[in-house]
mmCIF file of C-alpha atoms and ligand atoms in Angstrom:
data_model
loop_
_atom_site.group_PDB
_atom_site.id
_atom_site.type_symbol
_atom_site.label_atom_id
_atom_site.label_comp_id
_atom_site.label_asym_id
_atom_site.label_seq_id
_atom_site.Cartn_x
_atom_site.Cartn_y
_atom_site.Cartn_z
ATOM 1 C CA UNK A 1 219.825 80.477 135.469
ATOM 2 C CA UNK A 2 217.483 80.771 138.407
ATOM 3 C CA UNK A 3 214.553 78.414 139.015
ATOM 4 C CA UNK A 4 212.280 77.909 142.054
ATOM 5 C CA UNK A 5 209.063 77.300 143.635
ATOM 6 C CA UNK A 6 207.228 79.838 144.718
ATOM 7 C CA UNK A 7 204.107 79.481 146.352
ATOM 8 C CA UNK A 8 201.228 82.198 146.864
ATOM 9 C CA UNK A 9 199.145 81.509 150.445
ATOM 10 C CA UNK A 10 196.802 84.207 152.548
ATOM 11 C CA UNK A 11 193.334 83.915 153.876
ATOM 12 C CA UNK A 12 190.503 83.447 151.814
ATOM 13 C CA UNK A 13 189.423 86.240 149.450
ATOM 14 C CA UNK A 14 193.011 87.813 149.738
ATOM 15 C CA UNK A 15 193.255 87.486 145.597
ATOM 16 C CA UNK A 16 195.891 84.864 145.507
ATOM 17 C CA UNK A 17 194.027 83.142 142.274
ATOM 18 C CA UNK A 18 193.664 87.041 140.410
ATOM 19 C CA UNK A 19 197.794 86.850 141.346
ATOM 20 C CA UNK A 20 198.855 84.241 140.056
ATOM 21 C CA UNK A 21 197.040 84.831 136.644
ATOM 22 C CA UNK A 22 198.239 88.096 136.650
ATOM 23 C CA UNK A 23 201.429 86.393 136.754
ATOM 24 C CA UNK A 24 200.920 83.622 134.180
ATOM 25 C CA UNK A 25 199.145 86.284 131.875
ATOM 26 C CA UNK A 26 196.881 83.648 131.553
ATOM 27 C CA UNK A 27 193.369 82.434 133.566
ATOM 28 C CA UNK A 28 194.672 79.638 135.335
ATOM 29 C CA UNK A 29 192.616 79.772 138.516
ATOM 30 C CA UNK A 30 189.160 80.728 138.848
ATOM 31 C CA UNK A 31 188.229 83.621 140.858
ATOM 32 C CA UNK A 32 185.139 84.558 142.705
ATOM 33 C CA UNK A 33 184.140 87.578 145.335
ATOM 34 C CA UNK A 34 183.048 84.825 147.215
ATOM 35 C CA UNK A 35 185.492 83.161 149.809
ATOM 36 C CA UNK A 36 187.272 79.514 149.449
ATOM 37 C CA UNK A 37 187.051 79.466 145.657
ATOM 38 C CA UNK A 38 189.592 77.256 145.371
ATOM 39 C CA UNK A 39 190.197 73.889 146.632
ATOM 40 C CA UNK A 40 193.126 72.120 144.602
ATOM 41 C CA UNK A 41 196.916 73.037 144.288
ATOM 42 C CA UNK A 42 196.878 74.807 140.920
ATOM 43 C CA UNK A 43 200.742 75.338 139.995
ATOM 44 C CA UNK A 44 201.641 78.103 136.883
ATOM 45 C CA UNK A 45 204.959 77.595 135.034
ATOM 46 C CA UNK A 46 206.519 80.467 134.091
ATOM 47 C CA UNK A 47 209.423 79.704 131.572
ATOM 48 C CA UNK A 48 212.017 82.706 130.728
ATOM 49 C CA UNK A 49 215.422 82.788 128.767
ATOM 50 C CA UNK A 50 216.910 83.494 132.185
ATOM 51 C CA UNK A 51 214.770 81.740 134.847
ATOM 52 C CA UNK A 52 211.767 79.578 135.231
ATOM 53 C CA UNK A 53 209.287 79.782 138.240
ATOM 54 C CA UNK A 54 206.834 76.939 139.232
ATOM 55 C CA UNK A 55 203.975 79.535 141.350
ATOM 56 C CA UNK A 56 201.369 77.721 143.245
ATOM 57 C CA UNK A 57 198.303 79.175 143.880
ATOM 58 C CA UNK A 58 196.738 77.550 147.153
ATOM 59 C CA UNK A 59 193.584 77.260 148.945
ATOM 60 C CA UNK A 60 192.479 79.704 151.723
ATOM 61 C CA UNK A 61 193.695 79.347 154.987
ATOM 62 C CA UNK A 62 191.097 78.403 157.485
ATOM 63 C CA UNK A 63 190.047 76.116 160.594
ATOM 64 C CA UNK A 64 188.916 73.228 158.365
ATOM 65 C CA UNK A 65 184.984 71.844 159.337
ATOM 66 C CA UNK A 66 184.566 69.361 157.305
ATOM 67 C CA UNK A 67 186.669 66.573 155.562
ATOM 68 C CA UNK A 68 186.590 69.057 152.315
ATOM 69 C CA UNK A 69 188.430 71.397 154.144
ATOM 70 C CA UNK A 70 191.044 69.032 155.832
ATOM 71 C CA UNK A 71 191.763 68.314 152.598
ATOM 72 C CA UNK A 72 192.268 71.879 151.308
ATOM 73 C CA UNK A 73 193.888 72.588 154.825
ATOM 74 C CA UNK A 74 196.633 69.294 153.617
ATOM 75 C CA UNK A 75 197.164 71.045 149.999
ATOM 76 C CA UNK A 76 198.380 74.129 151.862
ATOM 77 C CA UNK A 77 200.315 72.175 154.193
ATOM 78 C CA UNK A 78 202.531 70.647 151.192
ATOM 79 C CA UNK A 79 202.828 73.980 149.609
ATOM 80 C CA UNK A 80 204.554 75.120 152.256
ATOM 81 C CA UNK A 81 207.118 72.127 151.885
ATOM 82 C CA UNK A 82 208.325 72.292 148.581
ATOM 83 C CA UNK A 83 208.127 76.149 148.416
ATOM 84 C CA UNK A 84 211.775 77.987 147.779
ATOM 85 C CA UNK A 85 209.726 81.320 148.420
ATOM 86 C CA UNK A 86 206.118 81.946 150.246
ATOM 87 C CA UNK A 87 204.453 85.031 148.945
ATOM 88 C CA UNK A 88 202.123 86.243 151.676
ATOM 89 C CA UNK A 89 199.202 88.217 150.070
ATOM 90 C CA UNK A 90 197.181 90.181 152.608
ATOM 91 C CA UNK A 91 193.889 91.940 151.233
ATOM 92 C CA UNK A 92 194.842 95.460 153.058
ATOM 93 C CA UNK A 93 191.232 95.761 154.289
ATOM 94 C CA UNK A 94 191.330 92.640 156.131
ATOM 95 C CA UNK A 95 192.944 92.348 159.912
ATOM 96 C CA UNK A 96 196.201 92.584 159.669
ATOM 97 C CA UNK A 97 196.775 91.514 163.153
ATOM 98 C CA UNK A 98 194.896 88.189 162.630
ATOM 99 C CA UNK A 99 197.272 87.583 158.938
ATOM 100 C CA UNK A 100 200.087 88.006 160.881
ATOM 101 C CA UNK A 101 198.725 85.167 163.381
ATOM 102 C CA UNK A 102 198.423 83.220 160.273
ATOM 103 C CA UNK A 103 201.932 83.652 158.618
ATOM 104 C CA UNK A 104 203.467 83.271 162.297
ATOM 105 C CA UNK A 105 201.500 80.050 162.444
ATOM 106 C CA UNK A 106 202.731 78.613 159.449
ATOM 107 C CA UNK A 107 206.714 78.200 161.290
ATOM 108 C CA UNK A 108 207.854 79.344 157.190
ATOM 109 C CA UNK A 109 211.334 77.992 156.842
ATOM 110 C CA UNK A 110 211.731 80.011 153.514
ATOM 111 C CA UNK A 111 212.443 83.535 152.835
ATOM 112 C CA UNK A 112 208.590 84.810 152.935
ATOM 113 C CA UNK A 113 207.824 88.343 150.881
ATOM 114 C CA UNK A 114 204.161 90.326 151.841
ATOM 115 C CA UNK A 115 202.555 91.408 149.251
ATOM 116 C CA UNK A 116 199.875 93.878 150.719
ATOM 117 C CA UNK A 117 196.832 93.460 147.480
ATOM 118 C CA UNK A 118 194.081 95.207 146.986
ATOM 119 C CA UNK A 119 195.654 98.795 147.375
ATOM 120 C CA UNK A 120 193.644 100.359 144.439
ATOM 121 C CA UNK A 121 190.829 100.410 147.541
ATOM 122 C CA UNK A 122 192.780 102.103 150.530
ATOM 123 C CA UNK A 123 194.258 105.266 150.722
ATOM 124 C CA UNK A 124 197.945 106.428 150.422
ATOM 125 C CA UNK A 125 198.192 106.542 154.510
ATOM 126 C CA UNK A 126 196.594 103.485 154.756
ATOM 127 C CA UNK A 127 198.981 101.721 152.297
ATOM 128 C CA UNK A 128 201.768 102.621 153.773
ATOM 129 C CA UNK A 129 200.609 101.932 157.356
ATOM 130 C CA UNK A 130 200.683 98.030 156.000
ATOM 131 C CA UNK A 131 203.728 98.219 154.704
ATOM 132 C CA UNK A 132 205.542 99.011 157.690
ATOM 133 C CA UNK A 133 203.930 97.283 159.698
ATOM 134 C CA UNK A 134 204.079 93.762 157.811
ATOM 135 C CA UNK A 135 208.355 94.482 157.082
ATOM 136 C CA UNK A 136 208.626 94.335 160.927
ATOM 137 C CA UNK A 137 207.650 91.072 160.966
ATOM 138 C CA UNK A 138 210.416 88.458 161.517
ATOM 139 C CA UNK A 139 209.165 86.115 158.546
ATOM 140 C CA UNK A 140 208.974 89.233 156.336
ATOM 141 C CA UNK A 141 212.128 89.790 153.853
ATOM 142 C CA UNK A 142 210.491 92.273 151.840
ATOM 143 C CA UNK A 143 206.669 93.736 152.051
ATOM 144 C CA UNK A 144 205.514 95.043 149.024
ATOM 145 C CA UNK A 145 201.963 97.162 148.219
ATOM 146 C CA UNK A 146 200.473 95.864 144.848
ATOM 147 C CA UNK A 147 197.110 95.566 142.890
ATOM 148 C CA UNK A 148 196.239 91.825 141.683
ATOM 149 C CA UNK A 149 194.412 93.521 138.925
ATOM 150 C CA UNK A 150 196.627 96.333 137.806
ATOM 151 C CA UNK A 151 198.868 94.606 134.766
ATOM 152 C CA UNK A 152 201.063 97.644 135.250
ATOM 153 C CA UNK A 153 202.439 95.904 138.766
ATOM 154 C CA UNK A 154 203.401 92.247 137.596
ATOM 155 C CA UNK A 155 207.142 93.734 136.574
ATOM 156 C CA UNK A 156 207.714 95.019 140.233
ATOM 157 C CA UNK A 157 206.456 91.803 141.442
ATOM 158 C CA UNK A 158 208.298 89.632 138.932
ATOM 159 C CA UNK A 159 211.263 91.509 139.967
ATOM 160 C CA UNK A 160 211.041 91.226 144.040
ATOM 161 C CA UNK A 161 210.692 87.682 143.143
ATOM 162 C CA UNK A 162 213.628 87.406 141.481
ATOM 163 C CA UNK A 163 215.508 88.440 143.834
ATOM 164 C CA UNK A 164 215.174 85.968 146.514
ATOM 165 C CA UNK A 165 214.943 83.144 143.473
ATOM 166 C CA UNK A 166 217.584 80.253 143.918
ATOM 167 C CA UNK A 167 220.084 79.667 141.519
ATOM 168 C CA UNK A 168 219.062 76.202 139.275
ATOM 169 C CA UNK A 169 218.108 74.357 136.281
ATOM 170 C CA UNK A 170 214.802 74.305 135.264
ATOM 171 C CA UNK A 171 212.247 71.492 136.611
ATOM 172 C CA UNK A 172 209.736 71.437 133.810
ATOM 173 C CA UNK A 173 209.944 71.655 129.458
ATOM 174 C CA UNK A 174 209.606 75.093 128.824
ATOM 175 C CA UNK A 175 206.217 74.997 127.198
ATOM 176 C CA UNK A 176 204.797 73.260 129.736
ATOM 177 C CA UNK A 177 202.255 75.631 131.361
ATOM 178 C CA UNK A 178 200.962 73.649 134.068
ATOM 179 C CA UNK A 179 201.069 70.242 136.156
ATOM 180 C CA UNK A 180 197.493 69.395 135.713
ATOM 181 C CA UNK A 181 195.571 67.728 132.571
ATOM 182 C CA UNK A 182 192.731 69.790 130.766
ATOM 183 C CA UNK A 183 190.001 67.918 132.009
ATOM 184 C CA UNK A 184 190.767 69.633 135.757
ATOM 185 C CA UNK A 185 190.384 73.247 134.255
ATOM 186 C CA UNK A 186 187.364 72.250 132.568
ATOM 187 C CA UNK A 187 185.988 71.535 135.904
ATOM 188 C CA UNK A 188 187.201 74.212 137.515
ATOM 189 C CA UNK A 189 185.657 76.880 134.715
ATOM 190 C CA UNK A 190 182.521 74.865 135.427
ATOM 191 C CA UNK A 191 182.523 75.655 139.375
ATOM 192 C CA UNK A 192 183.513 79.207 138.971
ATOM 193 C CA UNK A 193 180.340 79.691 136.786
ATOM 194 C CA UNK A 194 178.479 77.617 140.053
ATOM 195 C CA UNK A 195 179.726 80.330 142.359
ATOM 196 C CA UNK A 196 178.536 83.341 139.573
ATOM 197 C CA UNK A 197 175.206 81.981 139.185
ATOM 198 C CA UNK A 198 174.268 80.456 142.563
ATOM 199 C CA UNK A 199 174.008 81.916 146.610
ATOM 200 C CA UNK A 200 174.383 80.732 149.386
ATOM 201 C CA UNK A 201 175.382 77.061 150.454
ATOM 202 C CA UNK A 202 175.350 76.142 146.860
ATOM 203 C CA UNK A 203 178.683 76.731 145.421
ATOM 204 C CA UNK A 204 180.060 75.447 148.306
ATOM 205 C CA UNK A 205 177.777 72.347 148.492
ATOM 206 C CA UNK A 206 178.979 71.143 145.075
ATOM 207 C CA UNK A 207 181.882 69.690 143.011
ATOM 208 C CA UNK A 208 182.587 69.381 139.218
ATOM 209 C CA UNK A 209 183.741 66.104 137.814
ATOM 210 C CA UNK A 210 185.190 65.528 133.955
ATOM 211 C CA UNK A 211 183.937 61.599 133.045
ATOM 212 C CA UNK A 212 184.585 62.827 129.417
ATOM 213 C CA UNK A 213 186.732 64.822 126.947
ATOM 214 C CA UNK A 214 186.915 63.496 123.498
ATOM 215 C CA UNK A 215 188.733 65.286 121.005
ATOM 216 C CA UNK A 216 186.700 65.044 117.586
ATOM 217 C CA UNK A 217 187.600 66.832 114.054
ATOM 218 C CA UNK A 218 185.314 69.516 114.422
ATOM 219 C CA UNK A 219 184.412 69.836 117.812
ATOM 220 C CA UNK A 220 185.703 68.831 121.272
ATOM 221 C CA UNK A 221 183.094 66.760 123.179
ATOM 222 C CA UNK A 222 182.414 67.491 126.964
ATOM 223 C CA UNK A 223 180.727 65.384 129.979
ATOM 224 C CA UNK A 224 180.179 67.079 133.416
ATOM 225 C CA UNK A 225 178.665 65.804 136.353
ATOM 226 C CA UNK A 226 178.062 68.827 139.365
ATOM 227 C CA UNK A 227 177.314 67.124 142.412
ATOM 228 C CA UNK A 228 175.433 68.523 144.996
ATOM 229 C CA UNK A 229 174.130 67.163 148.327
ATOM 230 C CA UNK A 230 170.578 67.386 148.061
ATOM 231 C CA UNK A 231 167.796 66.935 145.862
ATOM 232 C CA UNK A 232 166.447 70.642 146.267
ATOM 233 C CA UNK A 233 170.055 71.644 145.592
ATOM 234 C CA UNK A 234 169.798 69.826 141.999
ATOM 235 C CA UNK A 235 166.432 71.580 141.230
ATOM 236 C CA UNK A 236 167.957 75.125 142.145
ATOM 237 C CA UNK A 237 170.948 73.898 139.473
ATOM 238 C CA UNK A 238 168.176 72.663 137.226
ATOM 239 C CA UNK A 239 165.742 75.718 137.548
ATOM 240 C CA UNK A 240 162.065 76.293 136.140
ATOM 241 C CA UNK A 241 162.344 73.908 133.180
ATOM 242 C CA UNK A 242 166.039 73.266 133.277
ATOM 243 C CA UNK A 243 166.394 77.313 132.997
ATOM 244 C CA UNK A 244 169.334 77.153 134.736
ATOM 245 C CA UNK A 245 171.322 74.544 133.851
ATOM 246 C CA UNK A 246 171.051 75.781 130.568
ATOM 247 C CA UNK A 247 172.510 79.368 131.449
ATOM 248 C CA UNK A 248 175.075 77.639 133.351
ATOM 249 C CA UNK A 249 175.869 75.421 130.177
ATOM 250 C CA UNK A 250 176.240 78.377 128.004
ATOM 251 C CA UNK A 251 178.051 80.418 130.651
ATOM 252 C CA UNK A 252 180.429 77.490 131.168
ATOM 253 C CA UNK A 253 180.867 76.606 127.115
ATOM 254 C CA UNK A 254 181.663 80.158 126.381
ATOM 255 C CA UNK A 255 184.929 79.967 128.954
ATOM 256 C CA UNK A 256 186.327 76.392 128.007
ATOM 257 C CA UNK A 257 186.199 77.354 124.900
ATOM 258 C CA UNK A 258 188.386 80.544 124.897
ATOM 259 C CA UNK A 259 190.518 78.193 126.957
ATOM 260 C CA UNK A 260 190.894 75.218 124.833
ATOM 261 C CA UNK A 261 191.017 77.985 121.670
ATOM 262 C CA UNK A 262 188.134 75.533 120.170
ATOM 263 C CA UNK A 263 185.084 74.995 119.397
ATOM 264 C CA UNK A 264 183.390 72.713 122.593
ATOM 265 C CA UNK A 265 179.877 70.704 122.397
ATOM 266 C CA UNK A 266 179.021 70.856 126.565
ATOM 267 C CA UNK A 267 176.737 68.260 128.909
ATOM 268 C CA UNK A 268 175.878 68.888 131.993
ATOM 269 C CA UNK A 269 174.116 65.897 134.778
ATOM 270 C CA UNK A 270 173.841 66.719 138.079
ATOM 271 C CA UNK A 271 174.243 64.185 140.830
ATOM 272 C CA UNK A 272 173.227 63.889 144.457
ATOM 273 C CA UNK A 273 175.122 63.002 146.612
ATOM 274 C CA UNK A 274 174.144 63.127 150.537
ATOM 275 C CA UNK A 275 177.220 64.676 152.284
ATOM 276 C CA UNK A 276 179.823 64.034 149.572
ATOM 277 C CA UNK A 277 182.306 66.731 151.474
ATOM 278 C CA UNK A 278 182.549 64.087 155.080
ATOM 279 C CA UNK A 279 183.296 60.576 152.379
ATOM 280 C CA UNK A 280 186.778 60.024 152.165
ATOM 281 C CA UNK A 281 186.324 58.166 149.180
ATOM 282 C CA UNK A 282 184.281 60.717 147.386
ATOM 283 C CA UNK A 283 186.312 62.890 148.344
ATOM 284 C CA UNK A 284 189.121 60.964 146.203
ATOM 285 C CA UNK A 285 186.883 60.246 143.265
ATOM 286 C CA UNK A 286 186.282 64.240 142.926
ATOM 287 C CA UNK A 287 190.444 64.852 142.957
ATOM 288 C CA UNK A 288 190.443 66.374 146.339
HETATM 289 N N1 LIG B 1 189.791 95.761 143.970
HETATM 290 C C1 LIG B 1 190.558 94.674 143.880
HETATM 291 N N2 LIG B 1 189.991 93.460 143.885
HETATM 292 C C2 LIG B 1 190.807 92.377 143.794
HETATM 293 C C3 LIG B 1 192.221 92.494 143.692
HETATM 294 N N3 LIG B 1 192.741 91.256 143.630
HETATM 295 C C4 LIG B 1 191.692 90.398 143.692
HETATM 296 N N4 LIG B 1 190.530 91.063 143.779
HETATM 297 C C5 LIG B 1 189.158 90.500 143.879
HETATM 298 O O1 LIG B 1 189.056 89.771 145.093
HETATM 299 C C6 LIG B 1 188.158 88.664 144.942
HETATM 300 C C7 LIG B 1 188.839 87.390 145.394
HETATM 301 O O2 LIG B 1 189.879 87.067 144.498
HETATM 302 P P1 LIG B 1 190.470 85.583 144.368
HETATM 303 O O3 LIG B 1 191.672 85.669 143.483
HETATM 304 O O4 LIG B 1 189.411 84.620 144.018
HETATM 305 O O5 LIG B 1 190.927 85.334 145.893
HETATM 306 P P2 LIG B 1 191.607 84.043 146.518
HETATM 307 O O6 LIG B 1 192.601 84.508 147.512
HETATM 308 O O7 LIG B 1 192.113 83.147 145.451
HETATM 309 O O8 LIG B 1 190.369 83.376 147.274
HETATM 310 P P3 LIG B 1 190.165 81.817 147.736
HETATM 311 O O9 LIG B 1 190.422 80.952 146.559
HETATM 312 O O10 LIG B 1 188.754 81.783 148.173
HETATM 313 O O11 LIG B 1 191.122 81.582 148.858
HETATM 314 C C8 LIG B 1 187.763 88.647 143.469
HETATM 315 O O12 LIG B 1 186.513 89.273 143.357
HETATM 316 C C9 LIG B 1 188.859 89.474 142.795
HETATM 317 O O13 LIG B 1 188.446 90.116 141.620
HETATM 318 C C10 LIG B 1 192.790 93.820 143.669
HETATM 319 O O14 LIG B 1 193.990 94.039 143.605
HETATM 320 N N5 LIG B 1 191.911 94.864 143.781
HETATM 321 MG MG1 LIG B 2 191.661 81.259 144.988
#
């Protein structure tokens, strides 16, 4: 039996979320073309006969600016101390100089493997040009070129894992999917709907809280609180007679609901809350 942490970092935008569903075969994280989509630890359990793997999918790595980002900057920071493997995604048409000043920068004391993503957009030469240069690295066991959105890879990827997986028992019940209670995806669908519908500072500008999630016979009853920093922020969320908020209500609904497999009766407040991402102690009350 082999069990082990393995934990998924790389810049923003890199795909790490679209990765780690690929390998859960399930939407765990939310994903967005938009950078620093996610903000919380987000660990997938992957039970076999043979092996289990905890994955972690992690924030972006960036020079934090505000106490938001300190925050997501500390998640990654005890990633990398539990992890038994790293897996460093690279998009391949980012600067592959300035990932490599990242991975160096992390000091990884665990056997790291690239995984080059995104390769269904760069050419064969290209490709392979990332390849070598990422297994020359000395933190680099094994690089590897995949597509987070080809299901046709997640075998090769599985297996490279594998590989480099410790020998162990397994840490969690084997239906056990994840670490984190229902009430935190719920939130999360909701903010990945923020970042579809909204530009600009907004998605970034706002959390998703849970107050509420009743279970009832027919239906499963939902309270969500966005909250924003200003009061022309909540009237964009609002829209021309709450135009919005209702398309974000729907949007939202439709997604919980194919991830709870039931039927969902959705509200939706939205709060202001003058420089929520700076206030350590809204910073707690929102999970971060
Ligand atoms: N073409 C292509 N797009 C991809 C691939 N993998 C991910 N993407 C897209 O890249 C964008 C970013 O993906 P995410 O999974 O949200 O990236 P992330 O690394 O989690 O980003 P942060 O949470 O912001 O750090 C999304 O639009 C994905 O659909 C891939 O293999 N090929
Ligand atoms: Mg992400």
């Amino acid at each position: 039996m082999k069990s082990g942490f393995v934990n998924i970092f790389g810049r923003p935008n890199a795909g790490k979320s679209t990765l780690l569903n690929l390998l859960m075969e399930e939407k765990l994280a939310i994903v967005s073309p938009k950078v620093q989509t996610t903000r919380h630890r987000v660990k997938g359990i992957l039970s076999e006969k043979d092996y289990q793997i905890i994955f972690s999918d992690t924030p972006g790595i960036i020079d934090p600016k505000y106490k938001l980002h300190e925050r997501m900057m500390r998640v990654v920071k005890n990633s990398l101390e539990d992890a038994d493997i790293a897996l460093l995604l690279v998009d391949i048409n980012d600067d592959w100089t300035l990932n490599d000043e990242i991975f160096m920068s992390l000091n990884l004391k665990v056997p790291a493997i690239v995984f080059i993503n995104k390769t269904d957009t760069a050419t064969h030469e290209r490709v392979k040009g990332a390849v070598s240069f990422f297994e020359k690295r000395n933190y680099c066991k094994k690089a590897v070129s995949i597509s987070a959105l080809n299901t046709a890879d997640r075998g090769e990827i599985l297996n490279t894992i594998l590989q480099f997986l410790p020998l162990g028992e397994r840490f969690y019940q084997e239906d056990e999917l994840s670490d984190l209670p229902t009430k935190f995806f719920v939130g999360e669908l909701i903010r990945e709907k923020i970042f579809e519908l909204f530009q600009e500072e907004i998605p970034y500008h706002s959390a998703v809280v849970v107050p509420e999630y009743k279970e009832k016979s027919s239906l499963i009853k939902i309270r969500a609180e966005i909250i924003v920093h200003r009061e022309t922020q909540k009237a964009i969320i609002l829209g021309e007679g709450g135009k919005m908020i209702k398309k974000l209500g729907s949007k939202s609904r439709e997604e919980i609901e194919k991830f709870v497999g039931h039927k969902v009766f959705l509200e939706l407040f939205v709060k202001v809350k003058p420089n929520w991402r700076e206030n350590e102690l809204q910073l707690n009350e929102y999970g971060y």
